[in-house]
Every structure is written in structure tokens, then in C-alpha cells.
Short mmCIF file of N, CA and C in Angstrom, two decimals:
data_model
loop_
_atom_site.label_atom_id
_atom_site.label_comp_id
_atom_site.label_asym_id
_atom_site.label_seq_id
_atom_site.Cartn_x
_atom_site.Cartn_y
_atom_site.Cartn_z
N MET A 1 0.81 -1.18 0.00
CA MET A 1 0.00 0.00 0.00
C MET A 1 0.87 1.26 0.00
N ASN A 2 1.97 1.23 0.72
CA ASN A 2 2.89 2.35 0.74
C ASN A 2 3.46 2.62 -0.64
N LEU A 3 3.73 1.58 -1.38
CA LEU A 3 4.26 1.74 -2.73
C LEU A 3 3.24 2.45 -3.62
N ARG A 4 1.99 2.11 -3.42
CA ARG A 4 0.92 2.72 -4.21
C ARG A 4 0.82 4.23 -3.90
N LYS A 5 0.91 4.62 -2.62
CA LYS A 5 0.87 6.03 -2.24
C LYS A 5 2.08 6.77 -2.80
N ILE A 6 3.23 6.14 -2.72
CA ILE A 6 4.45 6.78 -3.21
C ILE A 6 4.36 7.01 -4.72
N LEU A 7 3.86 6.01 -5.45
CA LEU A 7 3.71 6.15 -6.91
C LEU A 7 2.70 7.25 -7.23
N THR A 8 1.62 7.33 -6.49
CA THR A 8 0.59 8.35 -6.73
C THR A 8 1.17 9.74 -6.48
N ILE A 9 1.88 9.89 -5.38
CA ILE A 9 2.50 11.18 -5.05
C ILE A 9 3.53 11.55 -6.11
N ALA A 10 4.33 10.59 -6.54
CA ALA A 10 5.33 10.83 -7.57
C ALA A 10 4.68 11.25 -8.88
N LEU A 11 3.58 10.60 -9.26
CA LEU A 11 2.86 10.91 -10.49
C LEU A 11 2.27 12.31 -10.42
N VAL A 12 1.64 12.63 -9.30
CA VAL A 12 1.04 13.97 -9.12
C VAL A 12 2.14 15.03 -9.13
N SER A 13 3.22 14.78 -8.44
CA SER A 13 4.33 15.74 -8.40
C SER A 13 4.92 15.96 -9.78
N GLY A 14 5.12 14.90 -10.53
CA GLY A 14 5.66 14.99 -11.89
C GLY A 14 4.74 15.79 -12.79
N THR A 15 3.44 15.56 -12.67
CA THR A 15 2.46 16.29 -13.48
C THR A 15 2.49 17.78 -13.14
N LEU A 16 2.53 18.10 -11.87
CA LEU A 16 2.57 19.50 -11.45
C LEU A 16 3.85 20.19 -11.92
N MET A 17 4.97 19.50 -11.83
CA MET A 17 6.23 20.08 -12.27
C MET A 17 6.24 20.33 -13.76
N THR A 18 5.75 19.38 -14.53
CA THR A 18 5.68 19.53 -15.97
C THR A 18 4.76 20.68 -16.34
N GLY A 19 3.62 20.77 -15.67
CA GLY A 19 2.65 21.85 -15.92
C GLY A 19 3.22 23.20 -15.57
N THR A 20 3.96 23.27 -14.49
CA THR A 20 4.56 24.54 -14.06
C THR A 20 5.61 25.00 -15.06
N ILE A 21 6.43 24.08 -15.54
CA ILE A 21 7.46 24.43 -16.50
C ILE A 21 6.83 24.82 -17.83
N ALA A 22 5.81 24.10 -18.27
CA ALA A 22 5.15 24.38 -19.54
C ALA A 22 4.39 25.71 -19.49
N CYS A 23 3.90 26.12 -18.32
CA CYS A 23 3.12 27.34 -18.19
C CYS A 23 3.99 28.53 -17.81
N LYS A 24 5.26 28.42 -18.03
CA LYS A 24 6.17 29.51 -17.70
C LYS A 24 5.66 30.77 -18.40
N SER A 25 5.45 31.82 -17.61
CA SER A 25 4.85 33.03 -18.18
C SER A 25 5.83 33.72 -19.11
N LYS A 26 5.29 34.27 -20.21
CA LYS A 26 6.12 35.03 -21.12
C LYS A 26 5.64 36.48 -21.07
N ILE A 27 6.49 37.38 -21.51
CA ILE A 27 6.21 38.81 -21.43
C ILE A 27 5.09 39.18 -22.40
N SER A 28 4.21 40.08 -21.98
CA SER A 28 3.11 40.52 -22.85
C SER A 28 3.66 41.48 -23.90
N ASP A 29 2.93 41.63 -24.99
CA ASP A 29 3.36 42.54 -26.05
C ASP A 29 3.45 43.98 -25.54
N SER A 30 2.51 44.38 -24.69
CA SER A 30 2.54 45.76 -24.18
C SER A 30 3.75 45.99 -23.28
N ASP A 31 4.10 45.00 -22.46
CA ASP A 31 5.30 45.13 -21.61
C ASP A 31 6.56 45.15 -22.46
N LEU A 32 6.59 44.32 -23.49
CA LEU A 32 7.74 44.28 -24.38
C LEU A 32 7.88 45.60 -25.12
N LYS A 33 6.76 46.16 -25.56
CA LYS A 33 6.78 47.45 -26.25
C LYS A 33 7.35 48.52 -25.34
N ALA A 34 6.94 48.52 -24.07
CA ALA A 34 7.44 49.50 -23.11
C ALA A 34 8.95 49.37 -22.93
N LYS A 35 9.44 48.13 -22.86
CA LYS A 35 10.88 47.90 -22.70
C LYS A 35 11.65 48.42 -23.92
N VAL A 36 11.14 48.13 -25.12
CA VAL A 36 11.82 48.57 -26.34
C VAL A 36 11.79 50.09 -26.44
N GLU A 37 10.65 50.70 -26.14
CA GLU A 37 10.55 52.16 -26.19
C GLU A 37 11.54 52.81 -25.22
N THR A 38 11.70 52.22 -24.07
CA THR A 38 12.68 52.74 -23.10
C THR A 38 14.09 52.60 -23.65
N ALA A 39 14.37 51.48 -24.30
CA ALA A 39 15.72 51.23 -24.84
C ALA A 39 16.08 52.19 -25.97
N ILE A 40 15.08 52.66 -26.72
CA ILE A 40 15.38 53.54 -27.87
C ILE A 40 14.88 54.97 -27.65
N GLN A 41 14.64 55.34 -26.40
CA GLN A 41 14.05 56.64 -26.11
C GLN A 41 14.88 57.83 -26.60
N SER A 42 16.14 57.65 -26.88
CA SER A 42 16.95 58.75 -27.38
C SER A 42 16.70 59.01 -28.87
N ASN A 43 15.80 58.25 -29.47
CA ASN A 43 15.45 58.41 -30.88
C ASN A 43 13.95 58.71 -30.99
N PRO A 44 13.54 59.95 -30.77
CA PRO A 44 12.11 60.28 -30.77
C PRO A 44 11.43 60.13 -32.13
N GLY A 45 12.20 60.01 -33.19
CA GLY A 45 11.62 59.87 -34.52
C GLY A 45 11.26 58.43 -34.86
N VAL A 46 11.34 57.52 -33.89
CA VAL A 46 11.08 56.11 -34.14
C VAL A 46 9.92 55.64 -33.28
N THR A 47 8.97 54.93 -33.91
CA THR A 47 7.84 54.35 -33.17
C THR A 47 8.00 52.83 -33.13
N VAL A 48 7.36 52.23 -32.12
CA VAL A 48 7.49 50.79 -31.89
C VAL A 48 6.11 50.15 -31.89
N GLU A 49 6.01 49.02 -32.57
CA GLU A 49 4.81 48.18 -32.52
C GLU A 49 5.28 46.77 -32.20
N VAL A 50 4.47 46.03 -31.40
CA VAL A 50 4.83 44.66 -31.05
C VAL A 50 3.61 43.78 -31.21
N LYS A 51 3.80 42.65 -31.89
CA LYS A 51 2.73 41.66 -32.04
C LYS A 51 3.35 40.28 -31.93
N ASP A 52 2.93 39.54 -30.93
CA ASP A 52 3.42 38.18 -30.70
C ASP A 52 4.95 38.12 -30.59
N GLY A 53 5.53 39.13 -29.96
CA GLY A 53 6.98 39.15 -29.75
C GLY A 53 7.77 39.68 -30.92
N VAL A 54 7.11 40.02 -32.03
CA VAL A 54 7.80 40.57 -33.20
C VAL A 54 7.72 42.09 -33.09
N VAL A 55 8.89 42.73 -33.02
CA VAL A 55 8.98 44.17 -32.87
C VAL A 55 9.12 44.81 -34.24
N THR A 56 8.28 45.83 -34.52
CA THR A 56 8.35 46.57 -35.77
C THR A 56 8.74 48.00 -35.46
N LEU A 57 9.82 48.46 -36.09
CA LEU A 57 10.31 49.81 -35.89
C LEU A 57 9.98 50.64 -37.13
N ASN A 58 9.40 51.82 -36.92
CA ASN A 58 9.08 52.75 -38.01
C ASN A 58 9.62 54.12 -37.65
N GLY A 59 9.95 54.90 -38.65
CA GLY A 59 10.42 56.26 -38.42
C GLY A 59 11.64 56.58 -39.24
N THR A 60 12.43 57.54 -38.75
CA THR A 60 13.61 57.97 -39.49
C THR A 60 14.85 57.96 -38.61
N ALA A 61 15.98 57.81 -39.27
CA ALA A 61 17.29 57.89 -38.62
C ALA A 61 18.19 58.73 -39.52
N ASN A 62 19.26 59.26 -38.95
CA ASN A 62 20.15 60.13 -39.71
C ASN A 62 21.22 59.38 -40.50
N SER A 63 21.41 58.08 -40.18
CA SER A 63 22.44 57.31 -40.89
C SER A 63 22.12 55.82 -40.79
N GLU A 64 22.79 55.03 -41.62
CA GLU A 64 22.63 53.57 -41.55
C GLU A 64 23.13 53.06 -40.20
N ASP A 65 24.20 53.66 -39.70
CA ASP A 65 24.75 53.30 -38.39
C ASP A 65 23.70 53.48 -37.29
N GLU A 66 23.05 54.64 -37.31
CA GLU A 66 22.03 54.93 -36.30
C GLU A 66 20.86 53.94 -36.42
N LYS A 67 20.47 53.63 -37.64
CA LYS A 67 19.39 52.67 -37.88
C LYS A 67 19.74 51.31 -37.27
N LEU A 68 20.96 50.86 -37.48
CA LEU A 68 21.42 49.58 -36.94
C LEU A 68 21.51 49.62 -35.42
N GLN A 69 21.97 50.74 -34.87
CA GLN A 69 22.06 50.88 -33.41
C GLN A 69 20.67 50.79 -32.77
N ILE A 70 19.68 51.39 -33.41
CA ILE A 70 18.31 51.35 -32.88
C ILE A 70 17.80 49.92 -32.90
N GLU A 71 18.05 49.21 -34.01
CA GLU A 71 17.62 47.81 -34.12
C GLU A 71 18.28 46.96 -33.03
N ASN A 72 19.57 47.15 -32.83
CA ASN A 72 20.28 46.38 -31.81
C ASN A 72 19.78 46.69 -30.41
N ALA A 73 19.45 47.95 -30.16
CA ALA A 73 18.90 48.34 -28.85
C ALA A 73 17.54 47.68 -28.63
N ALA A 74 16.74 47.58 -29.69
CA ALA A 74 15.43 46.93 -29.59
C ALA A 74 15.60 45.45 -29.27
N LYS A 75 16.55 44.80 -29.92
CA LYS A 75 16.80 43.37 -29.66
C LYS A 75 17.29 43.15 -28.23
N ALA A 76 18.14 44.04 -27.77
CA ALA A 76 18.73 43.90 -26.44
C ALA A 76 17.77 44.27 -25.31
N ALA A 77 16.67 44.92 -25.63
CA ALA A 77 15.71 45.34 -24.60
C ALA A 77 15.19 44.15 -23.80
N ASP A 78 14.97 43.03 -24.48
CA ASP A 78 14.55 41.79 -23.82
C ASP A 78 14.89 40.66 -24.78
N SER A 79 16.09 40.13 -24.66
CA SER A 79 16.59 39.14 -25.62
C SER A 79 15.73 37.89 -25.70
N LYS A 80 15.02 37.53 -24.62
CA LYS A 80 14.16 36.35 -24.65
C LYS A 80 12.77 36.69 -25.18
N GLY A 81 12.29 37.90 -24.92
CA GLY A 81 10.94 38.29 -25.33
C GLY A 81 10.85 38.70 -26.79
N VAL A 82 11.92 39.29 -27.33
CA VAL A 82 11.92 39.75 -28.72
C VAL A 82 12.23 38.56 -29.63
N LYS A 83 11.23 38.13 -30.39
CA LYS A 83 11.45 37.02 -31.32
C LYS A 83 12.22 37.48 -32.54
N SER A 84 11.84 38.65 -33.07
CA SER A 84 12.54 39.22 -34.22
C SER A 84 12.22 40.71 -34.29
N VAL A 85 13.01 41.43 -35.11
CA VAL A 85 12.81 42.86 -35.29
C VAL A 85 12.63 43.14 -36.78
N GLN A 86 11.53 43.80 -37.11
CA GLN A 86 11.27 44.26 -38.48
C GLN A 86 11.67 45.74 -38.50
N ASN A 87 12.78 46.05 -39.13
CA ASN A 87 13.31 47.41 -39.12
C ASN A 87 12.86 48.17 -40.37
N ASN A 88 11.82 48.99 -40.22
CA ASN A 88 11.30 49.80 -41.34
C ASN A 88 11.78 51.25 -41.25
N ILE A 89 12.83 51.48 -40.49
CA ILE A 89 13.35 52.84 -40.32
C ILE A 89 13.96 53.30 -41.64
N VAL A 90 13.63 54.53 -42.02
CA VAL A 90 14.14 55.12 -43.26
C VAL A 90 15.28 56.07 -42.89
N VAL A 91 16.38 55.96 -43.62
CA VAL A 91 17.52 56.85 -43.38
C VAL A 91 17.24 58.16 -44.09
N ASN A 92 17.28 59.24 -43.32
CA ASN A 92 17.01 60.57 -43.84
C ASN A 92 18.21 61.04 -44.63
N THR A 93 18.04 61.16 -45.94
CA THR A 93 19.14 61.56 -46.81
C THR A 93 19.10 63.03 -47.19
N ALA A 94 18.05 63.74 -46.74
CA ALA A 94 17.95 65.17 -47.06
C ALA A 94 19.02 65.93 -46.29
N PRO A 95 19.68 66.85 -46.95
CA PRO A 95 20.67 67.63 -46.23
C PRO A 95 19.97 68.53 -45.21
N PRO A 96 20.62 68.81 -44.10
CA PRO A 96 20.00 69.67 -43.10
C PRO A 96 19.78 71.08 -43.66
N ILE A 97 18.72 71.72 -43.23
CA ILE A 97 18.41 73.07 -43.69
C ILE A 97 19.34 74.04 -42.98
N GLU A 98 19.98 74.89 -43.77
CA GLU A 98 20.87 75.89 -43.19
C GLU A 98 20.07 77.13 -42.83
N ILE A 99 20.21 77.55 -41.59
CA ILE A 99 19.52 78.75 -41.11
C ILE A 99 20.28 79.97 -41.60
N ASN A 100 19.54 80.92 -42.17
CA ASN A 100 20.14 82.16 -42.66
C ASN A 100 20.13 83.18 -41.52
N THR A 101 21.30 83.51 -41.00
CA THR A 101 21.40 84.50 -39.92
C THR A 101 22.05 85.79 -40.40
N ASN A 102 22.26 85.90 -41.71
CA ASN A 102 22.85 87.10 -42.29
C ASN A 102 21.74 88.14 -42.46
N ASP A 103 21.71 89.12 -41.55
CA ASP A 103 20.63 90.11 -41.55
C ASP A 103 20.55 90.90 -42.85
N ALA A 104 21.70 91.25 -43.44
CA ALA A 104 21.71 92.02 -44.69
C ALA A 104 21.08 91.19 -45.82
N ASP A 105 21.45 89.93 -45.89
CA ASP A 105 20.89 89.04 -46.91
C ASP A 105 19.39 88.86 -46.70
N LEU A 106 19.00 88.60 -45.45
CA LEU A 106 17.58 88.43 -45.14
C LEU A 106 16.78 89.69 -45.45
N THR A 107 17.34 90.85 -45.11
CA THR A 107 16.64 92.11 -45.35
C THR A 107 16.34 92.28 -46.83
N ALA A 108 17.31 92.01 -47.68
CA ALA A 108 17.11 92.13 -49.12
C ALA A 108 16.05 91.14 -49.61
N LYS A 109 16.14 89.90 -49.15
CA LYS A 109 15.19 88.87 -49.59
C LYS A 109 13.78 89.15 -49.07
N VAL A 110 13.67 89.61 -47.82
CA VAL A 110 12.36 89.92 -47.24
C VAL A 110 11.73 91.10 -47.97
N ALA A 111 12.53 92.13 -48.26
CA ALA A 111 12.02 93.30 -48.98
C ALA A 111 11.48 92.89 -50.35
N ASP A 112 12.21 92.03 -51.03
CA ASP A 112 11.78 91.56 -52.34
C ASP A 112 10.48 90.75 -52.24
N PHE A 113 10.41 89.87 -51.24
CA PHE A 113 9.23 89.02 -51.09
C PHE A 113 8.00 89.81 -50.65
N THR A 114 8.17 90.75 -49.73
CA THR A 114 7.00 91.45 -49.16
C THR A 114 6.51 92.62 -50.00
N LYS A 115 7.09 92.86 -51.17
CA LYS A 115 6.61 93.96 -52.02
C LYS A 115 5.15 93.75 -52.42
N ASP A 116 4.68 92.50 -52.42
CA ASP A 116 3.28 92.20 -52.75
C ASP A 116 2.38 92.30 -51.52
N PHE A 117 2.95 92.68 -50.38
CA PHE A 117 2.20 92.81 -49.14
C PHE A 117 2.43 94.24 -48.61
N PRO A 118 1.82 95.27 -49.24
CA PRO A 118 2.13 96.65 -48.89
C PRO A 118 1.69 97.07 -47.48
N THR A 119 0.77 96.33 -46.87
CA THR A 119 0.29 96.70 -45.53
C THR A 119 1.12 96.05 -44.42
N VAL A 120 2.17 95.36 -44.81
CA VAL A 120 3.00 94.63 -43.86
C VAL A 120 4.37 95.28 -43.77
N LYS A 121 4.88 95.40 -42.54
CA LYS A 121 6.23 95.92 -42.31
C LYS A 121 7.04 94.82 -41.63
N THR A 122 8.33 94.78 -41.91
CA THR A 122 9.18 93.75 -41.32
C THR A 122 10.44 94.38 -40.73
N ALA A 123 10.99 93.71 -39.74
CA ALA A 123 12.27 94.08 -39.16
C ALA A 123 13.06 92.79 -38.99
N ILE A 124 14.35 92.87 -39.25
CA ILE A 124 15.21 91.69 -39.14
C ILE A 124 16.30 91.98 -38.12
N SER A 125 16.46 91.06 -37.16
CA SER A 125 17.49 91.20 -36.15
C SER A 125 17.96 89.82 -35.71
N ASP A 126 19.24 89.56 -35.84
CA ASP A 126 19.84 88.27 -35.45
C ASP A 126 19.15 87.08 -36.12
N GLY A 127 18.77 87.24 -37.37
CA GLY A 127 18.16 86.14 -38.11
C GLY A 127 16.67 85.94 -37.82
N VAL A 128 16.06 86.82 -37.04
CA VAL A 128 14.64 86.72 -36.71
C VAL A 128 13.89 87.79 -37.49
N ILE A 129 12.85 87.36 -38.22
CA ILE A 129 12.01 88.29 -38.98
C ILE A 129 10.79 88.61 -38.12
N THR A 130 10.61 89.89 -37.81
CA THR A 130 9.46 90.33 -37.03
C THR A 130 8.50 91.04 -37.98
N VAL A 131 7.25 90.59 -38.00
CA VAL A 131 6.25 91.11 -38.93
C VAL A 131 5.23 91.93 -38.15
N THR A 132 4.92 93.13 -38.67
CA THR A 132 3.88 93.99 -38.10
C THR A 132 3.00 94.49 -39.23
N GLY A 133 1.91 95.14 -38.87
CA GLY A 133 1.00 95.68 -39.87
C GLY A 133 -0.31 94.92 -39.88
N GLU A 134 -1.04 95.03 -41.00
CA GLU A 134 -2.34 94.39 -41.15
C GLU A 134 -2.34 93.53 -42.41
N LEU A 135 -3.12 92.45 -42.35
CA LEU A 135 -3.21 91.56 -43.51
C LEU A 135 -4.51 90.79 -43.46
N GLU A 136 -5.08 90.53 -44.62
CA GLU A 136 -6.30 89.72 -44.70
C GLU A 136 -5.99 88.28 -44.33
N GLN A 137 -6.93 87.62 -43.68
CA GLN A 137 -6.76 86.23 -43.24
C GLN A 137 -6.32 85.33 -44.39
N ALA A 138 -6.88 85.54 -45.57
CA ALA A 138 -6.60 84.67 -46.72
C ALA A 138 -5.13 84.74 -47.17
N ARG A 139 -4.43 85.81 -46.81
CA ARG A 139 -3.05 85.97 -47.29
C ARG A 139 -2.00 85.66 -46.21
N VAL A 140 -2.44 85.42 -44.98
CA VAL A 140 -1.50 85.19 -43.87
C VAL A 140 -0.64 83.95 -44.12
N GLN A 141 -1.27 82.87 -44.55
CA GLN A 141 -0.52 81.63 -44.76
C GLN A 141 0.53 81.80 -45.86
N ALA A 142 0.18 82.49 -46.94
CA ALA A 142 1.13 82.71 -48.04
C ALA A 142 2.33 83.53 -47.55
N LEU A 143 2.06 84.54 -46.71
CA LEU A 143 3.14 85.36 -46.16
C LEU A 143 4.05 84.51 -45.27
N LYS A 144 3.45 83.76 -44.39
CA LYS A 144 4.23 82.92 -43.45
C LYS A 144 5.08 81.90 -44.20
N MET A 145 4.48 81.22 -45.18
CA MET A 145 5.22 80.20 -45.94
C MET A 145 6.38 80.83 -46.72
N GLY A 146 6.13 81.99 -47.30
CA GLY A 146 7.17 82.67 -48.07
C GLY A 146 8.33 83.11 -47.20
N LEU A 147 8.03 83.65 -46.02
CA LEU A 147 9.09 84.08 -45.11
C LEU A 147 9.84 82.87 -44.53
N ASP A 148 9.13 81.80 -44.22
CA ASP A 148 9.78 80.58 -43.74
C ASP A 148 10.73 80.01 -44.78
N ALA A 149 10.39 80.15 -46.05
CA ALA A 149 11.23 79.62 -47.13
C ALA A 149 12.59 80.32 -47.21
N LEU A 150 12.71 81.49 -46.57
CA LEU A 150 13.98 82.21 -46.55
C LEU A 150 14.93 81.66 -45.48
N ASN A 151 14.46 80.68 -44.70
CA ASN A 151 15.23 79.97 -43.66
C ASN A 151 15.80 80.88 -42.57
N PRO A 152 14.98 81.78 -42.02
CA PRO A 152 15.49 82.56 -40.88
C PRO A 152 15.47 81.70 -39.62
N LYS A 153 16.04 82.22 -38.53
CA LYS A 153 15.96 81.51 -37.25
C LYS A 153 14.49 81.36 -36.86
N LYS A 154 13.73 82.43 -37.08
CA LYS A 154 12.33 82.45 -36.64
C LYS A 154 11.59 83.53 -37.40
N VAL A 155 10.28 83.32 -37.59
CA VAL A 155 9.40 84.34 -38.13
C VAL A 155 8.40 84.67 -37.03
N ASP A 156 8.46 85.89 -36.52
CA ASP A 156 7.57 86.33 -35.44
C ASP A 156 6.45 87.16 -36.04
N MET A 157 5.26 86.58 -36.07
CA MET A 157 4.10 87.28 -36.65
C MET A 157 3.14 87.73 -35.56
N SER A 158 3.61 87.80 -34.32
CA SER A 158 2.73 88.17 -33.21
C SER A 158 2.26 89.62 -33.29
N GLY A 159 3.00 90.48 -34.00
CA GLY A 159 2.61 91.89 -34.14
C GLY A 159 1.72 92.14 -35.34
N LEU A 160 1.35 91.11 -36.08
CA LEU A 160 0.51 91.25 -37.25
C LEU A 160 -0.94 91.24 -36.88
N THR A 161 -1.72 92.20 -37.37
CA THR A 161 -3.16 92.25 -37.14
C THR A 161 -3.83 91.59 -38.34
N VAL A 162 -4.66 90.60 -38.07
CA VAL A 162 -5.34 89.87 -39.13
C VAL A 162 -6.76 90.40 -39.26
N LYS A 163 -7.12 90.83 -40.49
CA LYS A 163 -8.48 91.36 -40.74
C LYS A 163 -9.43 90.25 -41.05
#
């Protein structure tokens, strides 16, 4: 009878152990996403999606090196939880926009551009274009876009009255 009890206990124990090992909890997609986002937080231009442990990266990077570093950081965030990484990051090949801080150059370009806006006055100081005067609502966007295209540090239109 003792042998029968021992076998029963052994069988139950073996079943529980096997069940416990088989039911080992794995990380949820939302927790994995949080870990990956933390690992790549220095790259705000990149978004993370996770489905069934597969991490998908979207966004932009400044170089192939940076793209690879982001992918490696995502993999390292949880080496057991990340099954694979789909790297859809696009390398930004556009040259950086150069800010025009030459006041004399900006003054000439602004004067040329604003000749079609006779009710508007401008002042340029340290690369900042300050706009004053009055303008119809329909023309404000065209003025702003045109001045922005001159690449100043800033276009300040707070002194402009919109009719």
C-alpha cells in the first residue's frame, strides 16, 4: 500500500512540475513594447509596434549606423521576449536646412518678397524676422510660408493684425 501512495504522489508531483514548466509566463506585447521604447528613447523619430513578440520599428534615422544601433537596442531590450525585429526605419538623406542668420541678406530677400504685401512691415534682427501691420486672413498663410522659405531663425508674426 505504501508503494501505491508513493507512486501516486510521484505521479502527481511529476504532473505539477511539468505543468509549471510548460506554463512559464512570457512577457506581454505591451510590456515588451514599453521595454523597447525605453531602450530607444533617445530616438524620438522612431515608433514601436509589437505583435506576438515581433517588434516593428518605423520612423527615421540620420544614418545607416544609427538605424542599426536602434535595431540592436530593440533586440537587447529583452533578448528572450523579442522574437525578431522588423526594421522599417528610413535613413534621412535630405541635407539639413541651413539657417540664414545674415541680416543684410535676409533684409534684401524679405524686402523683395514682401513687395506684394504693402500693408506689412518687417524688421530683421539676429536672423529673426518680425512682422507687423495688417493683412487679410486669406493671405496670412502665403506670407508665413514665403518668409519661412527664406530659412530665418524664426518668423515672429505676433505683431501682425489679421483682418
